mmCIF file of C-alpha atoms in Angstrom:
data_model
loop_
_atom_site.group_PDB
_atom_site.id
_atom_site.type_symbol
_atom_site.label_atom_id
_atom_site.label_comp_id
_atom_site.label_asym_id
_atom_site.label_seq_id
_atom_site.Cartn_x
_atom_site.Cartn_y
_atom_site.Cartn_z
ATOM 1 C CA UNK A 1 91.887 116.032 33.824
ATOM 2 C CA UNK A 2 89.351 116.580 31.049
ATOM 3 C CA UNK A 3 86.459 116.605 33.528
ATOM 4 C CA UNK A 4 88.382 118.899 35.890
ATOM 5 C CA UNK A 5 89.231 121.389 33.133
ATOM 6 C CA UNK A 6 85.646 121.452 31.857
ATOM 7 C CA UNK A 7 84.207 122.175 35.317
ATOM 8 C CA UNK A 8 86.905 124.728 36.156
ATOM 9 C CA UNK A 9 86.349 126.422 32.793
ATOM 10 C CA UNK A 10 82.632 126.690 33.541
ATOM 11 C CA UNK A 11 83.346 128.476 36.835
ATOM 12 C CA UNK A 12 85.919 130.763 35.191
ATOM 13 C CA UNK A 13 83.380 131.827 32.546
ATOM 14 C CA UNK A 14 80.879 132.473 35.326
ATOM 15 C CA UNK A 15 83.440 134.590 37.194
ATOM 16 C CA UNK A 16 84.396 136.601 34.114
ATOM 17 C CA UNK A 17 80.753 137.593 33.636
ATOM 18 C CA UNK A 18 81.340 140.066 36.485
ATOM 19 C CA UNK A 19 84.857 141.291 35.802
ATOM 20 C CA UNK A 20 84.812 144.247 38.160
ATOM 21 C CA UNK A 21 83.820 141.937 41.000
ATOM 22 C CA UNK A 22 86.596 139.527 39.991
ATOM 23 C CA UNK A 23 89.225 142.291 40.043
ATOM 24 C CA UNK A 24 88.098 143.526 43.465
ATOM 25 C CA UNK A 25 87.987 140.066 45.060
ATOM 26 C CA UNK A 26 91.386 139.166 43.577
ATOM 27 C CA UNK A 27 92.886 142.364 44.949
ATOM 28 C CA UNK A 28 91.255 141.656 48.306
ATOM 29 C CA UNK A 29 92.803 138.191 48.328
ATOM 30 C CA UNK A 30 96.181 139.738 47.481
ATOM 31 C CA UNK A 31 95.900 142.392 50.200
ATOM 32 C CA UNK A 32 94.763 139.957 52.887
ATOM 33 C CA UNK A 33 97.786 137.717 52.380
ATOM 34 C CA UNK A 34 100.139 140.687 52.013
ATOM 35 C CA UNK A 35 99.465 141.702 55.626
ATOM 36 C CA UNK A 36 101.058 138.420 56.725
ATOM 37 C CA UNK A 37 104.347 139.623 55.274
ATOM 38 C CA UNK A 38 103.815 143.086 56.745
ATOM 39 C CA UNK A 39 103.747 141.424 60.181
ATOM 40 C CA UNK A 40 107.131 139.821 59.448
ATOM 41 C CA UNK A 41 108.553 143.166 58.343
ATOM 42 C CA UNK A 42 107.330 144.738 61.582
ATOM 43 C CA UNK A 43 109.219 142.062 63.529
ATOM 44 C CA UNK A 44 112.414 142.945 61.688
ATOM 45 C CA UNK A 45 111.941 146.615 62.522
ATOM 46 C CA UNK A 46 112.916 145.565 66.073
ATOM 47 C CA UNK A 47 115.417 142.776 65.396
ATOM 48 C CA UNK A 48 118.173 142.157 62.854
ATOM 49 C CA UNK A 49 117.684 138.382 62.626
ATOM 50 C CA UNK A 50 115.009 135.838 63.503
ATOM 51 C CA UNK A 51 116.432 132.506 64.604
ATOM 52 C CA UNK A 52 119.663 133.382 62.796
ATOM 53 C CA UNK A 53 117.854 134.259 59.549
ATOM 54 C CA UNK A 54 117.840 137.729 57.980
ATOM 55 C CA UNK A 55 114.769 139.424 56.499
ATOM 56 C CA UNK A 56 115.589 138.459 52.858
ATOM 57 C CA UNK A 57 116.112 134.831 53.946
ATOM 58 C CA UNK A 58 112.784 134.752 55.809
ATOM 59 C CA UNK A 59 111.163 136.416 52.793
ATOM 60 C CA UNK A 60 112.632 133.624 50.674
ATOM 61 C CA UNK A 61 110.866 131.065 52.886
ATOM 62 C CA UNK A 62 107.678 133.118 52.808
ATOM 63 C CA UNK A 63 107.685 133.459 49.031
ATOM 64 C CA UNK A 64 108.287 129.752 48.438
ATOM 65 C CA UNK A 65 105.601 128.693 50.900
ATOM 66 C CA UNK A 66 103.090 131.276 49.677
ATOM 67 C CA UNK A 67 103.575 130.439 46.003
ATOM 68 C CA UNK A 68 103.427 126.654 46.466
ATOM 69 C CA UNK A 69 100.390 126.815 48.727
ATOM 70 C CA UNK A 70 98.691 129.422 46.541
ATOM 71 C CA UNK A 71 98.955 127.139 43.507
ATOM 72 C CA UNK A 72 97.601 124.177 45.478
ATOM 73 C CA UNK A 73 94.771 126.295 46.894
ATOM 74 C CA UNK A 74 93.924 127.523 43.400
ATOM 75 C CA UNK A 75 93.920 124.052 41.858
ATOM 76 C CA UNK A 76 92.358 121.939 44.587
ATOM 77 C CA UNK A 77 91.371 124.227 47.466
ATOM 78 C CA UNK A 78 87.675 123.433 47.029
ATOM 79 C CA UNK A 79 88.308 120.039 48.629
ATOM 80 C CA UNK A 80 87.699 121.638 52.041
ATOM 81 C CA UNK A 81 83.978 121.902 51.205
ATOM 82 C CA UNK A 82 83.584 118.124 51.002
ATOM 83 C CA UNK A 83 82.504 117.810 54.646
ATOM 84 C CA UNK A 84 79.461 119.962 53.987
ATOM 85 C CA UNK A 85 78.463 117.799 51.039
ATOM 86 C CA UNK A 86 78.878 114.633 53.091
ATOM 87 C CA UNK A 87 76.758 116.072 55.902
ATOM 88 C CA UNK A 88 73.847 117.266 53.755
ATOM 89 C CA UNK A 89 73.972 114.406 51.238
ATOM 90 C CA UNK A 90 74.653 116.533 48.142
ATOM 91 C CA UNK A 91 77.694 114.373 47.384
ATOM 92 C CA UNK A 92 75.183 111.853 45.996
ATOM 93 C CA UNK A 93 74.616 114.079 42.961
ATOM 94 C CA UNK A 94 78.332 113.865 42.133
ATOM 95 C CA UNK A 95 78.347 110.071 42.397
ATOM 96 C CA UNK A 96 75.770 109.624 39.635
ATOM 97 C CA UNK A 97 77.546 111.873 37.148
ATOM 98 C CA UNK A 98 79.810 110.286 34.500
ATOM 99 C CA UNK A 99 82.957 111.946 35.835
ATOM 100 C CA UNK A 100 85.457 111.133 38.603
ATOM 101 C CA UNK A 101 84.257 112.392 41.993
ATOM 102 C CA UNK A 102 87.707 113.732 42.886
ATOM 103 C CA UNK A 103 87.793 115.902 39.764
ATOM 104 C CA UNK A 104 84.294 117.216 40.454
ATOM 105 C CA UNK A 105 85.010 118.100 44.079
ATOM 106 C CA UNK A 106 88.389 119.674 43.283
ATOM 107 C CA UNK A 107 86.983 121.882 40.518
ATOM 108 C CA UNK A 108 83.737 122.738 42.326
ATOM 109 C CA UNK A 109 83.358 126.529 42.618
ATOM 110 C CA UNK A 110 86.822 127.042 41.104
ATOM 111 C CA UNK A 111 87.919 130.449 42.417
ATOM 112 C CA UNK A 112 90.244 132.281 40.042
ATOM 113 C CA UNK A 113 90.477 135.082 42.621
ATOM 114 C CA UNK A 114 92.952 132.867 44.501
ATOM 115 C CA UNK A 115 95.526 134.001 41.946
ATOM 116 C CA UNK A 116 95.946 136.964 44.289
ATOM 117 C CA UNK A 117 97.722 134.732 46.820
ATOM 118 C CA UNK A 118 99.974 133.260 44.115
ATOM 119 C CA UNK A 119 100.862 136.719 42.800
ATOM 120 C CA UNK A 120 101.690 137.986 46.274
ATOM 121 C CA UNK A 121 103.913 134.976 46.983
ATOM 122 C CA UNK A 122 105.774 135.443 43.691
ATOM 123 C CA UNK A 123 106.346 139.153 44.370
ATOM 124 C CA UNK A 124 107.815 138.464 47.817
ATOM 125 C CA UNK A 125 109.952 135.650 46.376
ATOM 126 C CA UNK A 126 111.255 137.930 43.623
ATOM 127 C CA UNK A 127 112.098 140.649 46.150
ATOM 128 C CA UNK A 128 113.932 138.120 48.312
ATOM 129 C CA UNK A 129 115.975 136.809 45.371
ATOM 130 C CA UNK A 130 117.033 140.353 44.491
ATOM 131 C CA UNK A 131 118.175 140.994 48.063
ATOM 132 C CA UNK A 132 119.904 137.685 48.769
ATOM 133 C CA UNK A 133 123.636 137.218 48.360
ATOM 134 C CA UNK A 134 123.706 133.630 47.072
ATOM 135 C CA UNK A 135 126.431 131.949 45.053
ATOM 136 C CA UNK A 136 124.183 130.421 42.431
ATOM 137 C CA UNK A 137 125.184 127.035 41.030
ATOM 138 C CA UNK A 138 123.359 124.785 38.520
ATOM 139 C CA UNK A 139 121.938 122.554 41.311
ATOM 140 C CA UNK A 140 120.592 125.591 43.186
ATOM 141 C CA UNK A 141 119.042 127.043 40.022
ATOM 142 C CA UNK A 142 117.443 123.696 39.224
ATOM 143 C CA UNK A 143 116.072 123.475 42.745
ATOM 144 C CA UNK A 144 114.044 126.694 42.447
ATOM 145 C CA UNK A 145 111.247 125.453 40.127
ATOM 146 C CA UNK A 146 111.455 121.995 41.724
ATOM 147 C CA UNK A 147 110.669 123.518 45.123
ATOM 148 C CA UNK A 148 107.560 125.299 43.861
ATOM 149 C CA UNK A 149 106.158 122.331 41.904
ATOM 150 C CA UNK A 150 106.958 119.772 44.606
ATOM 151 C CA UNK A 151 105.594 122.055 47.331
ATOM 152 C CA UNK A 152 102.363 122.440 45.386
ATOM 153 C CA UNK A 153 102.133 118.642 45.082
ATOM 154 C CA UNK A 154 102.676 118.139 48.828
ATOM 155 C CA UNK A 155 99.992 120.680 49.706
ATOM 156 C CA UNK A 156 97.609 119.093 47.176
ATOM 157 C CA UNK A 157 98.156 115.742 48.916
ATOM 158 C CA UNK A 158 97.323 117.341 52.271
ATOM 159 C CA UNK A 159 94.110 118.805 50.803
ATOM 160 C CA UNK A 160 93.038 115.404 49.441
ATOM 161 C CA UNK A 161 93.966 113.523 52.618
ATOM 162 C CA UNK A 162 92.050 116.080 54.686
ATOM 163 C CA UNK A 163 89.021 115.654 52.437
ATOM 164 C CA UNK A 164 89.248 111.872 52.839
ATOM 165 C CA UNK A 165 89.183 112.340 56.623
ATOM 166 C CA UNK A 166 85.952 114.304 56.282
ATOM 167 C CA UNK A 167 84.201 111.167 55.032
ATOM 168 C CA UNK A 168 84.541 109.929 58.609
ATOM 169 C CA UNK A 169 84.275 113.197 60.530
ATOM 170 C CA UNK A 170 81.593 114.585 58.141
ATOM 171 C CA UNK A 171 82.470 118.207 58.867
ATOM 172 C CA UNK A 172 86.091 118.676 59.895
ATOM 173 C CA UNK A 173 87.126 121.483 57.575
ATOM 174 C CA UNK A 174 88.771 123.368 60.443
ATOM 175 C CA UNK A 175 90.911 120.333 61.250
ATOM 176 C CA UNK A 176 91.961 120.220 57.610
ATOM 177 C CA UNK A 177 92.676 123.962 57.618
ATOM 178 C CA UNK A 178 95.032 123.498 60.566
ATOM 179 C CA UNK A 179 97.321 121.464 58.307
ATOM 180 C CA UNK A 180 96.851 123.460 55.087
ATOM 181 C CA UNK A 181 96.558 127.140 56.012
ATOM 182 C CA UNK A 182 98.293 126.479 59.332
ATOM 183 C CA UNK A 183 101.044 124.568 57.554
ATOM 184 C CA UNK A 184 101.863 127.368 55.142
ATOM 185 C CA UNK A 185 101.963 129.870 58.018
ATOM 186 C CA UNK A 186 104.381 127.599 59.880
ATOM 187 C CA UNK A 187 106.684 127.377 56.862
ATOM 188 C CA UNK A 188 106.888 131.156 56.537
ATOM 189 C CA UNK A 189 109.254 131.230 59.526
ATOM 190 C CA UNK A 190 112.688 129.571 59.850
ATOM 191 C CA UNK A 191 112.814 126.117 61.471
ATOM 192 C CA UNK A 192 115.263 127.401 64.084
ATOM 193 C CA UNK A 193 112.498 129.281 65.941
ATOM 194 C CA UNK A 194 110.513 126.089 66.623
ATOM 195 C CA UNK A 195 111.081 123.232 69.057
ATOM 196 C CA UNK A 196 112.926 120.236 67.611
ATOM 197 C CA UNK A 197 109.930 117.980 68.310
ATOM 198 C CA UNK A 198 107.790 120.119 65.995
ATOM 199 C CA UNK A 199 110.523 120.198 63.355
ATOM 200 C CA UNK A 200 110.778 116.398 63.503
ATOM 201 C CA UNK A 201 106.995 116.118 63.153
ATOM 202 C CA UNK A 202 106.839 118.215 59.977
ATOM 203 C CA UNK A 203 109.873 116.412 58.576
ATOM 204 C CA UNK A 204 109.166 112.728 59.240
ATOM 205 C CA UNK A 205 105.397 112.552 59.991
ATOM 206 C CA UNK A 206 103.718 115.259 57.888
ATOM 207 C CA UNK A 207 106.605 116.185 55.579
ATOM 208 C CA UNK A 208 105.793 119.856 55.068
ATOM 209 C CA UNK A 209 109.470 120.673 55.688
ATOM 210 C CA UNK A 210 110.212 119.445 52.158
ATOM 211 C CA UNK A 211 108.113 122.294 50.746
ATOM 212 C CA UNK A 212 110.749 124.923 51.561
ATOM 213 C CA UNK A 213 112.703 124.369 54.794
ATOM 214 C CA UNK A 214 115.067 121.639 53.585
ATOM 215 C CA UNK A 215 115.731 122.902 50.035
ATOM 216 C CA UNK A 216 115.950 126.512 51.241
ATOM 217 C CA UNK A 217 118.647 125.682 53.794
ATOM 218 C CA UNK A 218 120.676 124.189 50.937
ATOM 219 C CA UNK A 219 120.220 127.235 48.697
ATOM 220 C CA UNK A 220 121.014 129.699 51.491
ATOM 221 C CA UNK A 221 123.799 127.654 53.063
ATOM 222 C CA UNK A 222 121.979 127.441 56.395
ATOM 223 C CA UNK A 223 122.312 124.362 58.668
ATOM 224 C CA UNK A 224 119.168 122.306 59.173
ATOM 225 C CA UNK A 225 118.263 121.846 62.874
ATOM 226 C CA UNK A 226 118.088 118.039 62.586
ATOM 227 C CA UNK A 227 121.445 117.695 60.861
ATOM 228 C CA UNK A 228 120.065 115.864 57.812
ATOM 229 C CA UNK A 229 122.440 115.264 54.865
ATOM 230 C CA UNK A 230 122.589 117.914 52.154
ATOM 231 C CA UNK A 231 121.148 115.561 49.526
ATOM 232 C CA UNK A 232 117.838 115.611 51.429
ATOM 233 C CA UNK A 233 117.268 119.040 49.866
ATOM 234 C CA UNK A 234 116.681 117.277 46.521
ATOM 235 C CA UNK A 235 114.119 114.830 47.931
ATOM 236 C CA UNK A 236 110.957 117.033 47.578
ATOM 237 C CA UNK A 237 109.868 115.451 44.239
ATOM 238 C CA UNK A 238 110.011 111.950 45.734
ATOM 239 C CA UNK A 239 108.227 113.138 48.877
ATOM 240 C CA UNK A 240 105.529 114.810 46.779
ATOM 241 C CA UNK A 241 104.930 111.647 44.731
ATOM 242 C CA UNK A 242 104.783 109.538 47.898
ATOM 243 C CA UNK A 243 102.369 111.943 49.599
ATOM 244 C CA UNK A 244 100.094 112.046 46.543
ATOM 245 C CA UNK A 245 100.055 108.236 46.363
ATOM 246 C CA UNK A 246 99.115 107.922 50.039
ATOM 247 C CA UNK A 247 96.489 110.654 49.701
ATOM 248 C CA UNK A 248 95.016 108.810 46.706
ATOM 249 C CA UNK A 249 94.716 105.618 48.737
ATOM 250 C CA UNK A 250 93.084 107.542 51.589
ATOM 251 C CA UNK A 251 90.630 109.131 49.146
ATOM 252 C CA UNK A 252 89.640 105.765 47.677
ATOM 253 C CA UNK A 253 89.137 104.303 51.146
ATOM 254 C CA UNK A 254 87.055 107.295 52.247
ATOM 255 C CA UNK A 255 84.894 107.242 49.126
ATOM 256 C CA UNK A 256 84.210 103.514 49.556
ATOM 257 C CA UNK A 257 83.093 104.147 53.145
ATOM 258 C CA UNK A 258 80.563 106.811 52.145
ATOM 259 C CA UNK A 259 76.985 105.784 52.979
ATOM 260 C CA UNK A 260 75.041 108.990 52.250
ATOM 261 C CA UNK A 261 72.843 110.623 54.897
ATOM 262 C CA UNK A 262 70.321 107.799 55.113
ATOM 263 C CA UNK A 263 67.429 110.121 54.291
#
C-alpha cells in the first residue's frame, strides 16, 4: 500500500500541474458515462417498465454498478495496460525496482480524472434513492455501503485476473475489457431481460451478479430469476474476498511465468 500510494501521489501531483486540463478531462469522463444513462431514459420514454423494473429501480442498478466499477477503475484500472508492457518488455523495469510489481502496475499512470465516472454513478444512485418507494430496514440500510465496497472488490479482482491472463496472451486488453467495461454495462439492466443461461453464468461462474443484482433484488423486493434464497443478498463480501484470493493466485502464477521478450 505504501508503494501504491507513493506512485499514485506522484501521478496526482503531475496531473494537478495542469488543473484546467484536469477539470476538462474529468468533465469529459463524466459526460461520456452520463450518456449511458440518457440511453436508458430514452428507453423509458417509450415504455413504463423494462423486464418488470421501473425507471428508478433500473437507475438504482445503474448507480450501484457505476459507482462500484468507477471506484475499481480509479484504483486499479491501469492493470489493463499490462499486456503492452509484457509485449514490449518494459515490465522488466518494474521487476528490478524494490516495490511489489502489482502495486506498480496498478498505480501506473493513476488517472484522477476517472472520478468523473464515480461522481456520475453517485448522482444517479442518489436520484434513484429519492424516487424509490422502499420500506427501509436496518439490514437494507447496512447493505447499501456493503454493496458498493464489495462490488468494487469484485471488479478489482476481475481487473487483476484479466491482467494475469495477459501474461499468456501478451496483449488481450480487449478481452479483459469485455469482462470489466462489458460487465458493468450488463449490470446496468435488470436480470429479467437476459436469458437464464447468461444470468447463471454471471452468478455462479463470474459472480458479477453479486455486485448489484442479488442485493438490489432484496432491497427492492424483486424476485431473482434463479430463485436463490434471500440470504444470498448478503453474500457479496464473501464473494469479493474469494474473488480477490483467486485473482491473487492467478497473478502470482502469471508473474512466475513471465519470461521477458527474449531480446
